[in-house]
mmCIF file of C-alpha atoms in Angstrom:
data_model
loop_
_atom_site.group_PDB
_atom_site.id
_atom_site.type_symbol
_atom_site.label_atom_id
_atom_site.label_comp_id
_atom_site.label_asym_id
_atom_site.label_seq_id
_atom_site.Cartn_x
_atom_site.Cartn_y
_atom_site.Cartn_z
ATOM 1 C CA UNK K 1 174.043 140.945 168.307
ATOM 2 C CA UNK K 2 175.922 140.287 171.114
ATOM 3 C CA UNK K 3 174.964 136.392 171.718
ATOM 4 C CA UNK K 4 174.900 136.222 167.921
ATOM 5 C CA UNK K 5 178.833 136.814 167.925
ATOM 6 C CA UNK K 6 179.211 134.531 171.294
ATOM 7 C CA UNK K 7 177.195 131.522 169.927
ATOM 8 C CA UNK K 8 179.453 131.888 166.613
ATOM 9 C CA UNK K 9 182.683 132.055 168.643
ATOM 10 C CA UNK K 10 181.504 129.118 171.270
ATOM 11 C CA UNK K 11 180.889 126.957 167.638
ATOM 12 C CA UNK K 12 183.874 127.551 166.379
ATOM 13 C CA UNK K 13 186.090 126.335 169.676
ATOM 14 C CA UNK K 14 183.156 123.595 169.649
ATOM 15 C CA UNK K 15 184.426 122.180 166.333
ATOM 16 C CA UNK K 16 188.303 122.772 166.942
ATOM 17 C CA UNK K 17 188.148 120.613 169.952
ATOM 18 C CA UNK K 18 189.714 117.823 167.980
ATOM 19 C CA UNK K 19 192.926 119.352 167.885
ATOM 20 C CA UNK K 20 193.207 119.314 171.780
ATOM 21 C CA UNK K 21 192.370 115.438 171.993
ATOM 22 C CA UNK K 22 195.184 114.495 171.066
ATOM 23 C CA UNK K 23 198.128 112.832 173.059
ATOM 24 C CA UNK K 24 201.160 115.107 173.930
ATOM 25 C CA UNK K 25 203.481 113.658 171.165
ATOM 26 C CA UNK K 26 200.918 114.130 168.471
ATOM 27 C CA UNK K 27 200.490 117.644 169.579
ATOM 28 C CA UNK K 28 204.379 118.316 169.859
ATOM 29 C CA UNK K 29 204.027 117.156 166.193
ATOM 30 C CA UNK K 30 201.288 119.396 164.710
ATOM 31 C CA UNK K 31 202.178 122.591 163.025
ATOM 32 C CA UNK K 32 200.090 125.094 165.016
ATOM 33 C CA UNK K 33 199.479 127.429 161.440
ATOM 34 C CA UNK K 34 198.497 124.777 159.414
ATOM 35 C CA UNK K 35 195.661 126.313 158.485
ATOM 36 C CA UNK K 36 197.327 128.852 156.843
ATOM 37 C CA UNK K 37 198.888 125.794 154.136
ATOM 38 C CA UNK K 38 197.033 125.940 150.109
ATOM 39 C CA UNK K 39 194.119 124.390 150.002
ATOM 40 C CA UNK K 40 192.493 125.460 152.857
ATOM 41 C CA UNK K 41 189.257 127.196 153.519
ATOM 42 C CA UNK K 42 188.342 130.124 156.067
ATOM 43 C CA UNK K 43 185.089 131.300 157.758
ATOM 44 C CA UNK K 44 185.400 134.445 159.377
ATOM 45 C CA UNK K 45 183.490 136.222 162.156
ATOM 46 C CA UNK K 46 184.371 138.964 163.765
ATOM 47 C CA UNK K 47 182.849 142.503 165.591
ATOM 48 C CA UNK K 48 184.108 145.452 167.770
ATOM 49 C CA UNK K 49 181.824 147.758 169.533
ATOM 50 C CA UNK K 50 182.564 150.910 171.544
ATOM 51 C CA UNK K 51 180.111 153.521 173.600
ATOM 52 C CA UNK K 52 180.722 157.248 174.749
ATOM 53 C CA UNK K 53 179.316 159.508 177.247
ATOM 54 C CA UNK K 54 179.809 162.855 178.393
ATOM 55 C CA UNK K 55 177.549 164.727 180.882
ATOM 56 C CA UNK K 56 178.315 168.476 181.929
ATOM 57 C CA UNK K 57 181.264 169.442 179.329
ATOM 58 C CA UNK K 58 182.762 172.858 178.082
ATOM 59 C CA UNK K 59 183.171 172.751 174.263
ATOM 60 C CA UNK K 60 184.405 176.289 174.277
ATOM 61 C CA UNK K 61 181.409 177.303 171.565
ATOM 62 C CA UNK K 62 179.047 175.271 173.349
ATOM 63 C CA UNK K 63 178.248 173.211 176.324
ATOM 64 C CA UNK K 64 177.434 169.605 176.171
ATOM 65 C CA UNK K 65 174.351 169.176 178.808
ATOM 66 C CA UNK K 66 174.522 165.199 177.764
ATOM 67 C CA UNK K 67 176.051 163.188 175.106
ATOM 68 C CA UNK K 68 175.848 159.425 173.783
ATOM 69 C CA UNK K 69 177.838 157.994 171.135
ATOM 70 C CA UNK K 70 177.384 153.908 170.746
ATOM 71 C CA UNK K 71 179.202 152.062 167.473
ATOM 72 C CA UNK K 72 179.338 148.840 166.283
ATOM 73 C CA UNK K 73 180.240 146.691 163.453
ATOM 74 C CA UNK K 74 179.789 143.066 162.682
ATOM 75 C CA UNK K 75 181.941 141.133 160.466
ATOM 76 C CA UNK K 76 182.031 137.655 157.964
ATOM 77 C CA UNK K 77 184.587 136.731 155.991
ATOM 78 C CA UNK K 78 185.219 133.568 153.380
ATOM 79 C CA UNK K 79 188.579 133.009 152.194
ATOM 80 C CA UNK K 80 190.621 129.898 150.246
ATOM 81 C CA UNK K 81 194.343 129.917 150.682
ATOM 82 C CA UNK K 82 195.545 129.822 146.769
ATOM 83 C CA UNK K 83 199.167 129.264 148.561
ATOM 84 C CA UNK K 84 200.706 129.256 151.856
ATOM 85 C CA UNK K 85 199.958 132.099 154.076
ATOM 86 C CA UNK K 86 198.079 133.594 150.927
ATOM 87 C CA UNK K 87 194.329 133.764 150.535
ATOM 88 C CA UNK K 88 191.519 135.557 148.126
ATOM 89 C CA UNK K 89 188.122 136.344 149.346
ATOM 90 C CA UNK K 90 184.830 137.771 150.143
ATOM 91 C CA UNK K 91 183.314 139.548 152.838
ATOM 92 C CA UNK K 92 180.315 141.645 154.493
ATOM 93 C CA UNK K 93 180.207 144.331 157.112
ATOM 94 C CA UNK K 94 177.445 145.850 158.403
ATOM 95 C CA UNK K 95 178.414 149.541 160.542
ATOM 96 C CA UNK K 96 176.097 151.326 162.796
ATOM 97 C CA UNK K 97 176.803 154.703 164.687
ATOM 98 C CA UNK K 98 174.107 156.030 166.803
ATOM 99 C CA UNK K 99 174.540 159.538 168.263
ATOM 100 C CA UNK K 100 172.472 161.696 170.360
ATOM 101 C CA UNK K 101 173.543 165.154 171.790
ATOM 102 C CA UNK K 102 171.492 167.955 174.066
ATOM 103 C CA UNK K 103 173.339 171.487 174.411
ATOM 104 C CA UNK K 104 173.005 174.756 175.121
ATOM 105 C CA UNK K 105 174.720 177.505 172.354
ATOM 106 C CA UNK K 106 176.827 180.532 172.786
ATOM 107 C CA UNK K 107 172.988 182.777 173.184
ATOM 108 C CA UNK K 108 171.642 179.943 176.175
ATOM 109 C CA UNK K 109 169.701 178.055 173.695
ATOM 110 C CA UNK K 110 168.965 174.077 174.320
ATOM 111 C CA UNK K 111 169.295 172.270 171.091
ATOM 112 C CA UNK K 112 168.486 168.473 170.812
ATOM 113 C CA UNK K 113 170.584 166.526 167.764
ATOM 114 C CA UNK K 114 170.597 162.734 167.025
ATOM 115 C CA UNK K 115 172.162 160.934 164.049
ATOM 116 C CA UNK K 116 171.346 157.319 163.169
ATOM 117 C CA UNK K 117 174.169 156.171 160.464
ATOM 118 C CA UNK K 118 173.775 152.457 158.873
ATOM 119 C CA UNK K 119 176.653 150.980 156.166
ATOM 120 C CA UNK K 120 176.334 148.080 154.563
ATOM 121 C CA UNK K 121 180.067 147.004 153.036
ATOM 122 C CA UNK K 122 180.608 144.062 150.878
ATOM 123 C CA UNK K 123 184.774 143.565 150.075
ATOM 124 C CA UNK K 124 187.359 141.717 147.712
ATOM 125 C CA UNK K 125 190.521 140.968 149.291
ATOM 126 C CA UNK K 126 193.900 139.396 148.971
ATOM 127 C CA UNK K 127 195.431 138.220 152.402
ATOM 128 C CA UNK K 128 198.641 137.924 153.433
ATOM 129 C CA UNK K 129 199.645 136.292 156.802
ATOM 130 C CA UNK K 130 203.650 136.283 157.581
ATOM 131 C CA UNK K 131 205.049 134.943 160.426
ATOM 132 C CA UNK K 132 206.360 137.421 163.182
ATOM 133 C CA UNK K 133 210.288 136.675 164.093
ATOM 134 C CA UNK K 134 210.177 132.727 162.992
ATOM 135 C CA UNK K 135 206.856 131.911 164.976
ATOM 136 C CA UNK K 136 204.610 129.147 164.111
ATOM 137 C CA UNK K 137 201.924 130.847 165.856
ATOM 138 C CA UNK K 138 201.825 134.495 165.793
ATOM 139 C CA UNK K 139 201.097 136.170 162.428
ATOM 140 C CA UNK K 140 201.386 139.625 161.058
ATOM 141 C CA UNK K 141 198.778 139.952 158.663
ATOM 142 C CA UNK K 142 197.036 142.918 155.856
ATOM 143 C CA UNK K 143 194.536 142.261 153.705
ATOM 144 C CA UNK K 144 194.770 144.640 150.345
ATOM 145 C CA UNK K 145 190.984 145.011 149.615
ATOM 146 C CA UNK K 146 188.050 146.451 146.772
ATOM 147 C CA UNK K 147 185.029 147.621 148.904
ATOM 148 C CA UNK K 148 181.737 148.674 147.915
ATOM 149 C CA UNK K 149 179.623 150.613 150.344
ATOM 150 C CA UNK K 150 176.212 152.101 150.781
ATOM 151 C CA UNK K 151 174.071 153.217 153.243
ATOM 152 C CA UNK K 152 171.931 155.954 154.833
ATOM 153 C CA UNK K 153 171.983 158.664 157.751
ATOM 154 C CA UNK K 154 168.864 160.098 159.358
ATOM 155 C CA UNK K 155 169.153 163.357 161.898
ATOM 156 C CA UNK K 156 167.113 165.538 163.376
ATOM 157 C CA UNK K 157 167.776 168.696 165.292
ATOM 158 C CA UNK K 158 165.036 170.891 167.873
ATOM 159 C CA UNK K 159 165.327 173.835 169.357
ATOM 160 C CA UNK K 160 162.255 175.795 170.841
ATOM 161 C CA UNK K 161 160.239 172.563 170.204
ATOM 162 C CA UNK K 162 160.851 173.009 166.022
ATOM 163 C CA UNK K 163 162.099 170.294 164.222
ATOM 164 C CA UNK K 164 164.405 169.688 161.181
ATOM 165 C CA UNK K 165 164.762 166.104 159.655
ATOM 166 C CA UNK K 166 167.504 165.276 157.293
ATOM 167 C CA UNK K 167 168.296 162.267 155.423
ATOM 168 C CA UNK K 168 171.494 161.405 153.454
ATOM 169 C CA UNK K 169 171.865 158.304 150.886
ATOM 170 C CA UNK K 170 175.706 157.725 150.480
ATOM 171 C CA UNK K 171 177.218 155.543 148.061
ATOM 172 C CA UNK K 172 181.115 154.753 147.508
ATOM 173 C CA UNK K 173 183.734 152.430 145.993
ATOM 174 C CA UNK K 174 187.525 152.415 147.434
ATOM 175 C CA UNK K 175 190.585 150.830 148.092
ATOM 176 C CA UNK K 176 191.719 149.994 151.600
ATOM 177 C CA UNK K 177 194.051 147.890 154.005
ATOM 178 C CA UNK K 178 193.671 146.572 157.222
ATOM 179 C CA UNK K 179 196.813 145.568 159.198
ATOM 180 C CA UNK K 180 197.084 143.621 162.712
ATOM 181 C CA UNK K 181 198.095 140.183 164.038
ATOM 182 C CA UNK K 182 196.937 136.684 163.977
ATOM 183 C CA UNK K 183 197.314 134.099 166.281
ATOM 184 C CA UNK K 184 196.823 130.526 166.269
ATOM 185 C CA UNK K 185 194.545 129.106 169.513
ATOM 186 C CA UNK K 186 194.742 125.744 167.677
ATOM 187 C CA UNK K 187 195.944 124.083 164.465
ATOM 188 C CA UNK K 188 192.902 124.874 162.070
ATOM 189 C CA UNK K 189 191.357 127.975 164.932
ATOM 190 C CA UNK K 190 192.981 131.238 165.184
ATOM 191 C CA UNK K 191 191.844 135.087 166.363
ATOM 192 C CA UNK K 192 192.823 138.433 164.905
ATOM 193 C CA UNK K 193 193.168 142.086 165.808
ATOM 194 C CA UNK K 194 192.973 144.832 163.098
ATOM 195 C CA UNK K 195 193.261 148.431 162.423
ATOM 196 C CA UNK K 196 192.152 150.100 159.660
ATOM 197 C CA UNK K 197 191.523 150.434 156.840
ATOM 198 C CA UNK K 198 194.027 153.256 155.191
ATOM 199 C CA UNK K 199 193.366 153.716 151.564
ATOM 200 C CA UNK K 200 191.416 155.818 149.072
ATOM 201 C CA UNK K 201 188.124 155.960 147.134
ATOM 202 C CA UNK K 202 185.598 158.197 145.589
ATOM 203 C CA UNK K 203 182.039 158.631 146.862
ATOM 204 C CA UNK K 204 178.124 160.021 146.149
ATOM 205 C CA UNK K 205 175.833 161.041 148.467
ATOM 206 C CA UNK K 206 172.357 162.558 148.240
ATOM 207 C CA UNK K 207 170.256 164.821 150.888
ATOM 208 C CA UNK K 208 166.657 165.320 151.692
ATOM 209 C CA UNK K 209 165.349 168.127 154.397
ATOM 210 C CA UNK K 210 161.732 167.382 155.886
ATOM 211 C CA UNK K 211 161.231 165.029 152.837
ATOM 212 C CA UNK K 212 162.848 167.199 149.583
ATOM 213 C CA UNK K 213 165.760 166.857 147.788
ATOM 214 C CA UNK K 214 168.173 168.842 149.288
ATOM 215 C CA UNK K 215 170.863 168.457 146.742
ATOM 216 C CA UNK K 216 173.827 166.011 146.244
ATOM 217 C CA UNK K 217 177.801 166.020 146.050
ATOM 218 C CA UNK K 218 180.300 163.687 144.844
ATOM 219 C CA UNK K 219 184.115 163.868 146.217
ATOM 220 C CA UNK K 220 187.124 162.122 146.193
ATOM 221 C CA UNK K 221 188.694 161.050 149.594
ATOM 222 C CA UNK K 222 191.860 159.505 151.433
ATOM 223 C CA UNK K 223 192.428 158.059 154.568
ATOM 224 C CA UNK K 224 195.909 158.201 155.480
ATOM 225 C CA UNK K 225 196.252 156.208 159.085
ATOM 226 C CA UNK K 226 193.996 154.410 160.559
ATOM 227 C CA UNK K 227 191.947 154.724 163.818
ATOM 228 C CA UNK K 228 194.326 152.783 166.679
ATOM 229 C CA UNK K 229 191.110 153.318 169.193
ATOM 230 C CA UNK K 230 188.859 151.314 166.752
ATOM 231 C CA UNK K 231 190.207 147.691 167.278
ATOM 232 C CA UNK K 232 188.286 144.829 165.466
ATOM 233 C CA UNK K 233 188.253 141.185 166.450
ATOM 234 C CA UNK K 234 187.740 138.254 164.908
ATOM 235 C CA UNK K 235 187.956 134.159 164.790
ATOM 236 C CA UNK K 236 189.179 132.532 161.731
ATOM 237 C CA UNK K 237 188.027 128.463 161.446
ATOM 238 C CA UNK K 238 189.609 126.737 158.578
ATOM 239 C CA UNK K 239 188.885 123.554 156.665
#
């Protein structure tokens, strides 16, 4: 995934290398946002990825012998601007959250837990880019968006060498924002960092233990702030 994302990025600077050909005057001359003007198209990549360990930790009920968290999400976007510094769209994320825990309980027992968690997110969105005190070049930016989400979650737990396997199907339609800044590297190349997204949506999910249905629940939910740890970046080309 990792050179996936690098090859993308070194393409994109690959093709904007036009824009730093030219003489000094020219440049002096070039709005550095102009990708932003109507009429313009925008291909998107973009990823974030954080890991966390913990070895040897008191969590009052329990102790945490060894711990491993490691996300990721990957990122494409497609936009047209329909005015300036306004843009509709499409765009797929794919989320995975791998988890693995060993522990001891309050009665000395060693449990083992891991979770594997895959989403698969497909989103409508309006964007809005507006330009932070006057500058040609530095953007605030939010992106009012429909998403559609599904995905799965398989655990298992052990203790005294028995088993449990569970399995969760999770389905879910919302609303959401994302809010951050954009900057322009180059005339028609720019980068972003988000947070987010705060909104509200309603969701289904379905359970299986060992193999059987294991019943189901539907529920309404809101997320009020987003997650400022959880940064996502991405490169914007335009044409």
């Amino acid at each position: 995934m990792k050179k996936y994302f690098l090859l993308c990025l070194l393409t994109l600077i690959f093709y904007s290398t036009p824009c730093f050909a030219q003489d000094s005057t020219s440049v002096l001359s070039i709005n550095p946002s102009e990708g932003l003007n109507k009429g313009n198209y925008a291909f998107t990549v973009g990823m974030n990825f954080g890991q966390y360990t913990s070895k040897n930790e008191d969590a009052f009920i329990y102790y945490i012998l060894d711990e491993e968290n490691v996300k990721y999400n990957i990122k494409l976007g497609f936009a047209y601007n329909v005015k300036d510094g306004r843009q509709i769209g499409a765009g797929f994320r794919y989320i995975n959250d791998d988890t693995s825990i060993e522990y001891e309980n309050a009665v000395g027992d060693t449990i083992n837990t891991t979770s594997f968690e895959r989403r698969y997110v497909t989103s409508i969105f309006y964007g809005i880019s507006k330009s932070l005190f006057g500058s040609k070049r530095v953007f605030l930016i939010s992106d009012p968006s429909l998403f559609f989400t599904a995905g799965n979650t398989d655990s298992s737990r052990t203790i005294d060498e028995i088993s449990e396997l569970s399995e969760s199907t999770v389905r879910s339609i919302s609303i959401g924002l994302h809010v951050g800044l954009q900057l322009f590297l180059a005339p028609k190349l720019s980068t972003q960092i988000l947070v987010g997204p705060v909104g509200f949506g309603y969701q289904w999910e379905d359970f299986e233990m060992n193999g059987e249905p294991n019943g189901n629940t539907d529920s309404f939910f809101v997320r009020m702030s987003p997650d400022i740890l959880s940064f996502e970046f991405s490169i914007s080309r335009y044409f």
